[in-house]
Short mmCIF file of C-alpha atoms in Angstrom, two decimals:
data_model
loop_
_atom_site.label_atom_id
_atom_site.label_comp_id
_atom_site.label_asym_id
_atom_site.label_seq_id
_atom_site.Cartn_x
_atom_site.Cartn_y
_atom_site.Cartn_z
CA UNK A 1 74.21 -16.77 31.47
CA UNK A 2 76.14 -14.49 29.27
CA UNK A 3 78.14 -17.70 27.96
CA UNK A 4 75.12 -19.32 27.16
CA UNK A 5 73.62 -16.37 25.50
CA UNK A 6 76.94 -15.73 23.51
CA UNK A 7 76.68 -19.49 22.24
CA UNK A 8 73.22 -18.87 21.27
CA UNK A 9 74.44 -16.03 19.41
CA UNK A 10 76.90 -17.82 17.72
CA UNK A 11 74.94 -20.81 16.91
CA UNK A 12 71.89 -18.78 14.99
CA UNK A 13 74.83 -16.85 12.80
CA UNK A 14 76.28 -20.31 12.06
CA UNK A 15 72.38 -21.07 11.17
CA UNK A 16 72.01 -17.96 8.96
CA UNK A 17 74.96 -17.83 7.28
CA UNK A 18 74.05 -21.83 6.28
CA UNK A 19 70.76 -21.11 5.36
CA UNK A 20 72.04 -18.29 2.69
CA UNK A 21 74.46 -20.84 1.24
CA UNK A 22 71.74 -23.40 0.91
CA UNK A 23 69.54 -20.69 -0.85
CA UNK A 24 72.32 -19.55 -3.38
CA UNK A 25 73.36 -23.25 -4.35
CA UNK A 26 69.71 -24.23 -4.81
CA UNK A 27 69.45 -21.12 -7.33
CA UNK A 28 72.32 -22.62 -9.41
CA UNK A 29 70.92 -25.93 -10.32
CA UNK A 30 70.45 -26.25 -13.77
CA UNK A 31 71.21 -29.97 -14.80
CA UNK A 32 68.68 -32.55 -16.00
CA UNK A 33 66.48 -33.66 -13.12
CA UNK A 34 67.12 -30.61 -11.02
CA UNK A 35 63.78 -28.78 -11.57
CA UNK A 36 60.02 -30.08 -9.82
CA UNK A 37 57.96 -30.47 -12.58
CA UNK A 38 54.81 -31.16 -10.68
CA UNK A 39 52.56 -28.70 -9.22
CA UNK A 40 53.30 -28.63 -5.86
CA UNK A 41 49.75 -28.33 -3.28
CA UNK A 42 47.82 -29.70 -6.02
CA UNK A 43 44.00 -30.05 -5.05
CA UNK A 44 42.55 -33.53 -4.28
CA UNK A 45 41.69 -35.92 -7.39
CA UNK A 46 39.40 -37.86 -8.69
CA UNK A 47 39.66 -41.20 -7.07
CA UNK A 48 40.84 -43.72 -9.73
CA UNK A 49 40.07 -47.20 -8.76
CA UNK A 50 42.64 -49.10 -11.76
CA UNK A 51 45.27 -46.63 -11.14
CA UNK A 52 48.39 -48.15 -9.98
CA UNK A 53 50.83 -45.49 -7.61
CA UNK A 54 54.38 -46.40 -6.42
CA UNK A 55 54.60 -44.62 -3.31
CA UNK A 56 58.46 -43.54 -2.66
CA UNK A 57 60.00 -42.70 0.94
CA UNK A 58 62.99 -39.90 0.65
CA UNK A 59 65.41 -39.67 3.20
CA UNK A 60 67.66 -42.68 3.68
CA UNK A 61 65.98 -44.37 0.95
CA UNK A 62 66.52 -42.23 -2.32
CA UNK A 63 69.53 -41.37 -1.06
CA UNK A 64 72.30 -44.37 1.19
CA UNK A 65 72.19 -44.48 4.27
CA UNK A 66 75.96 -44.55 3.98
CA UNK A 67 76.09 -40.28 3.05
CA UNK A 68 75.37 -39.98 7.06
CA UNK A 69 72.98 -37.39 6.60
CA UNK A 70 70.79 -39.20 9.41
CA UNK A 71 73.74 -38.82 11.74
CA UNK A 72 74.16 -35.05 10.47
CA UNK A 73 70.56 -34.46 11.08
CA UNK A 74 70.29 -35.92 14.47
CA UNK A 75 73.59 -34.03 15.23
CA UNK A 76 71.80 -30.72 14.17
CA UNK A 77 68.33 -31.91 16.21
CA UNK A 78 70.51 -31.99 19.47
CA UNK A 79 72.40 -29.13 18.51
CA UNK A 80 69.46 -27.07 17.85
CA UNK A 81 67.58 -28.60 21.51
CA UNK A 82 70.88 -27.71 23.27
CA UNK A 83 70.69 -23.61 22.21
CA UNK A 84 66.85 -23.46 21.78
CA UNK A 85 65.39 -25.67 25.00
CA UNK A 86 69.18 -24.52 27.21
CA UNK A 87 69.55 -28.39 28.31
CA UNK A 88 72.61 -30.81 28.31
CA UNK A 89 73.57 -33.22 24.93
CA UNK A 90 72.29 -36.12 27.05
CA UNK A 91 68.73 -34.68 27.41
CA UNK A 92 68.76 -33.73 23.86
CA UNK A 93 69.49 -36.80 22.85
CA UNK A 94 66.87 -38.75 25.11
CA UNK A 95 64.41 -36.12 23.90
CA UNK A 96 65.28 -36.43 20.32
CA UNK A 97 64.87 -40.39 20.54
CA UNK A 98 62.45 -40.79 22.66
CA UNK A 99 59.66 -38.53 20.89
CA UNK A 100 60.72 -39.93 17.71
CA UNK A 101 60.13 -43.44 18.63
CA UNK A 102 56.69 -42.65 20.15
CA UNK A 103 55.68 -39.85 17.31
CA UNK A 104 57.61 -41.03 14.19
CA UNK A 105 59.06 -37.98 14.34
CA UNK A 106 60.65 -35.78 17.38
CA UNK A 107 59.42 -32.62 16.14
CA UNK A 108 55.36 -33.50 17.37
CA UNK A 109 56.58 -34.34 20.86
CA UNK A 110 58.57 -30.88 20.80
CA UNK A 111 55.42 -29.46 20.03
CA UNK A 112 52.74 -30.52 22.18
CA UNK A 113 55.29 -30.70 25.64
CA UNK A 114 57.85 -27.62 24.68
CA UNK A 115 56.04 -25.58 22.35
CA UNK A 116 58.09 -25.28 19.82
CA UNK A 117 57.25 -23.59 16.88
CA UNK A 118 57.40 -26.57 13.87
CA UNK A 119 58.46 -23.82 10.93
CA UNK A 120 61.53 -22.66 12.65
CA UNK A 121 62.46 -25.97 14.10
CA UNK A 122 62.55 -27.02 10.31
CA UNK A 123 64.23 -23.87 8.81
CA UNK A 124 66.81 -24.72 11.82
CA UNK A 125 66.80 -27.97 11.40
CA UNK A 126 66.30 -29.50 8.09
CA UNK A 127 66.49 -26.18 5.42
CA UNK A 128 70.44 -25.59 6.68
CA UNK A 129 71.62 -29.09 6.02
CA UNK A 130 74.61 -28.77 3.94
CA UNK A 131 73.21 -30.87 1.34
CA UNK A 132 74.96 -29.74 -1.46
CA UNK A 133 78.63 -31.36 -0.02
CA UNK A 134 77.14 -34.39 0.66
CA UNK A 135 74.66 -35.37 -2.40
CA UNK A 136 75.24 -35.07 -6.57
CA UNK A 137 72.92 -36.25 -8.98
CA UNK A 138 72.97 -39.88 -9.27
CA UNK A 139 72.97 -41.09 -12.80
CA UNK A 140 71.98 -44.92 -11.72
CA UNK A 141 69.10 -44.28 -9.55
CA UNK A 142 67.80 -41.73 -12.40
CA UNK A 143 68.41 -44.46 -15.03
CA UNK A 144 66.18 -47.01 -13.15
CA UNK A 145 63.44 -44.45 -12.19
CA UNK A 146 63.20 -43.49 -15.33
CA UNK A 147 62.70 -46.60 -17.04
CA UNK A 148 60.11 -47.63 -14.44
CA UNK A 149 58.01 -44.40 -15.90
CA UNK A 150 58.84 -45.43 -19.47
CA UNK A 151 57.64 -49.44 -18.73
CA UNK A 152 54.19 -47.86 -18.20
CA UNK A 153 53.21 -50.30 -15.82
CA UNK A 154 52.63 -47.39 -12.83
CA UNK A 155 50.17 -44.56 -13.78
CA UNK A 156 52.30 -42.59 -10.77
CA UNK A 157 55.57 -41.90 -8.75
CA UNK A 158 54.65 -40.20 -5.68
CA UNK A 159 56.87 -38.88 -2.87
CA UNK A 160 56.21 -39.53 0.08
CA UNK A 161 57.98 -38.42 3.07
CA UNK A 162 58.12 -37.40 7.06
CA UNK A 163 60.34 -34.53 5.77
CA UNK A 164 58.53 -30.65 5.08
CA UNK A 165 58.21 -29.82 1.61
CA UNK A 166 61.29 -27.76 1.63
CA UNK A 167 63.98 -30.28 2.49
CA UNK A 168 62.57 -32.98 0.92
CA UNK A 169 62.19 -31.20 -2.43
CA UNK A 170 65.71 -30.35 -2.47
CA UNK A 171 66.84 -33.42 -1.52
CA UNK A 172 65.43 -34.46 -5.16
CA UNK A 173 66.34 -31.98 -7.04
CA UNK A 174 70.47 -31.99 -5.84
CA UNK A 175 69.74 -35.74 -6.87
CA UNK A 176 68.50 -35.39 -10.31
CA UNK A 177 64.95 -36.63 -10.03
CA UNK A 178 62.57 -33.86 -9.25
CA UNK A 179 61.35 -34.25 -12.43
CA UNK A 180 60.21 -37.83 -12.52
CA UNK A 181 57.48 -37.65 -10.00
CA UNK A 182 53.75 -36.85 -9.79
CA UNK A 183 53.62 -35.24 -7.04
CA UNK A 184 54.49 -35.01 -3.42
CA UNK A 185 52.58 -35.84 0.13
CA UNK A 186 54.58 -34.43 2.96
CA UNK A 187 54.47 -33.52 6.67
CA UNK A 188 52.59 -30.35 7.43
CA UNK A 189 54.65 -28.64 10.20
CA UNK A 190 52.54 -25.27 9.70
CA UNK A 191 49.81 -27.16 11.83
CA UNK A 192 48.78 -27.89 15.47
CA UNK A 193 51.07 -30.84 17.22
CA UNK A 194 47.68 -32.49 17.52
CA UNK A 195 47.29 -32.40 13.50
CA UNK A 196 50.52 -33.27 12.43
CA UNK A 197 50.53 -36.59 11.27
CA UNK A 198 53.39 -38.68 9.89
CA UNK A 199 53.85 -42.23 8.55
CA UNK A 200 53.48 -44.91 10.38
CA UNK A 201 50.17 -43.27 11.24
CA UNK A 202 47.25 -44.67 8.98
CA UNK A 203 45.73 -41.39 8.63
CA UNK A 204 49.45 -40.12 6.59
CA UNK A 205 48.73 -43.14 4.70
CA UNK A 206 44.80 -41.79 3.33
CA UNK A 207 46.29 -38.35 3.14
CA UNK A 208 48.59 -40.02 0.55
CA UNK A 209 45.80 -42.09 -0.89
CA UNK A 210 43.29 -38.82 -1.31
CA UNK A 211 45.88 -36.84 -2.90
CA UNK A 212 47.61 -38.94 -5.43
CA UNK A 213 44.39 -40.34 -6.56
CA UNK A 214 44.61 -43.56 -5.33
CA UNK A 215 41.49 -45.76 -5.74
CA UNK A 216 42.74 -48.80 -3.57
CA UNK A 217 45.74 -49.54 -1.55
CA UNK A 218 46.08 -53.22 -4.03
CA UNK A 219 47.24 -51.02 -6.43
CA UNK A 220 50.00 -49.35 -4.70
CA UNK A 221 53.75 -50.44 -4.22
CA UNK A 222 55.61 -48.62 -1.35
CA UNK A 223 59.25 -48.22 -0.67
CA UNK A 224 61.01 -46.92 2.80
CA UNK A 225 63.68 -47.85 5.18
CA UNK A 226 61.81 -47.83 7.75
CA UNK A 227 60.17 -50.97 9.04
CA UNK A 228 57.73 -49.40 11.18
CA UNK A 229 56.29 -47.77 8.40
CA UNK A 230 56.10 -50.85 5.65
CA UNK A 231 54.69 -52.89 7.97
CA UNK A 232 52.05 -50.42 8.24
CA UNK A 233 51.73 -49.89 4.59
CA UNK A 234 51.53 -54.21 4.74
CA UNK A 235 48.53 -54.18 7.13
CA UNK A 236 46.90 -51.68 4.99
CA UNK A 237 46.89 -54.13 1.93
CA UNK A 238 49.88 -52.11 -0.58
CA UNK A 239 50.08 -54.65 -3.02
CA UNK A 240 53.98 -54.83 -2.25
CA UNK A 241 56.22 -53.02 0.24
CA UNK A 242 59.91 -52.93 -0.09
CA UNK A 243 62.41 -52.23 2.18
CA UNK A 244 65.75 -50.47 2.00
CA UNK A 245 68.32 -52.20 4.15
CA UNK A 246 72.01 -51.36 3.04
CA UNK A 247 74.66 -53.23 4.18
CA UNK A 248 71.78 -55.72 6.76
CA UNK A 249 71.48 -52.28 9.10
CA UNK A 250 68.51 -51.99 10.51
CA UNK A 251 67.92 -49.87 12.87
CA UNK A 252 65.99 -50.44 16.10
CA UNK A 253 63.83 -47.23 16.52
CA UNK A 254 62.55 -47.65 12.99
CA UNK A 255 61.30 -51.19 13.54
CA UNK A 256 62.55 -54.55 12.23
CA UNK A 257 61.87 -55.92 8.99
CA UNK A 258 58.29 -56.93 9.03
CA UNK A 259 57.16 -60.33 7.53
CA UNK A 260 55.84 -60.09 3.69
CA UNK A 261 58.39 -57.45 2.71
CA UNK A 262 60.77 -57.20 -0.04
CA UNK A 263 64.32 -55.96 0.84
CA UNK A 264 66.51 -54.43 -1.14
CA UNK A 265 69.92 -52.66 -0.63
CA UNK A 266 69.21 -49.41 -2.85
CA UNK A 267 66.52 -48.01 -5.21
CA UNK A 268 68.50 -49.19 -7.84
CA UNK A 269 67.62 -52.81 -6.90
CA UNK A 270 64.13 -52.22 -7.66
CA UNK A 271 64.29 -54.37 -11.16
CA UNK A 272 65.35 -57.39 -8.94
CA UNK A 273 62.94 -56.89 -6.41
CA UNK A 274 59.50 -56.17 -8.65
CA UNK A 275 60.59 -56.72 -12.10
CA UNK A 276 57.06 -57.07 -13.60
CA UNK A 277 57.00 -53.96 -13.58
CA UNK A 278 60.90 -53.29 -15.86
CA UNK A 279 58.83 -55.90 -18.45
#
């Protein structure tokens, strides 16, 4: 007991001392791209029924696959079951993919069947991520985003993500792109496990619709790795979903690639895959 108390000691410090790194790099960032420009929270729009809203997925999709942050995340998931929930890396790990694969994402399963409290779990979790020695600002995928906004042909960028507000805004600005977005729809982990929805869900889906201002789904294009969660965006009518398959990986618990969608390896593909809209 006093082992496993001492290891829970030692894995919060580790957790701290992480989190206070994370906090001082983010306070540095200064290059182009590295501020949010939008108001974050913003209050629900006007409908507009012409507007036209590409709809962008964050983690493993702005970012490659190849950085292994998926691998460092699931890695600090288990970790974080193993100290927090006292059970063995092979339970964590059939916890961890188990709820994910029914939920979209673990942390709703941990909720409703452990009670575990969503804010920490992400300050744990997600917010000490060493981000900062695994991303930089890329130049190419901010040259492409940026000439989709100049083109004209999309009255909105939107994030849209599984991730909390806090990792998935930093993930953009370390990037270089927090400033060429509208605005951001995100998972709510400051809720009830019975009110946190996530894509593939529909109802993440209208939350994205309401507060972005879409009129109609027609007039929305979509982009995520996962195929779970462009297929849903397909059945829902998005005038075209694209998915982000680098190097033919897909992986299993996010779904294969669903019939009608556009694949592509990277962001940066995106003039191949809908260049109407680079015209």
């Amino acid at each position: 007991m006093t082992i496993a108390k001492d290891s829970q000691r030692e894995y919060r410090l580790h957790i701290l001392k992480q989190l206070e790194e994370n906090a001082r790099h983010l306070e540095t960032l200064d290059y182009s791209g590295s501020k949010v420009t939008f108001p974050l929270d913003q209050g629900i729009p006007e409908p507009d029924p012409h507007a036209k809203v590409f709809f962008f997925d964050i983690d493993n999709c702005l970012y490659h696959r190849s950085t292994n942050i998926h691998e460092i995340m699931q890695q600090s998931i288990r970790s974080y079951l193993i100290n927090e929930l006292s059970i063995d890396e092979d339970e964590a790990e059939t916890l961890n993919q188990g709820y994910y694969k029914e939920y979209g994402l673990a942390i709703r399963g941990l909720m409703m069947f452990h009670g575990i409290d969503a804010m920490e779990y992400n300050r744990t979790v997600d917010d000490s991520l060493p981000l900062q020695h695994i991303l930089k600002p890329d130049l190419q995928l901010r040259k492409v985003l940026y000439e989709l906004r100049q083109r004209g042909h999309i009255d909105k960028m939107w994030l849209f993500t599984n991730a909390y507000k806090h990792h998935a805004l930093r993930v953009v600005r370390i990037l270089g792109i927090a400033d060429l977005f509208d605005g951001i729809t995100y998972t709510d982990y400051n809720v009830g496990p019975n009110s946190l929805i996530c894509k593939p869900d529909p109802r993440a889906f209208e939350k994205a619709k309401l507060e972005s201002g879409l009129g109609d789904y027609s007039n929305a294009y979509f982009i995520d790795d996962s195929g779970n969660n462009v297929e849903q965006g397909l059945l829902l009518g998005m005038s075209k979903c694209i998915q982000v398959v680098e190097d033919n990986h897909v992986d299993e618990i996010l779904g294969n690639i669903p019939m009608g969608a556009l694949l592509v390896n990277s962001v940066s593909d995106l003039p191949r895959a809908v260049p109407e809209l680079f015209k």
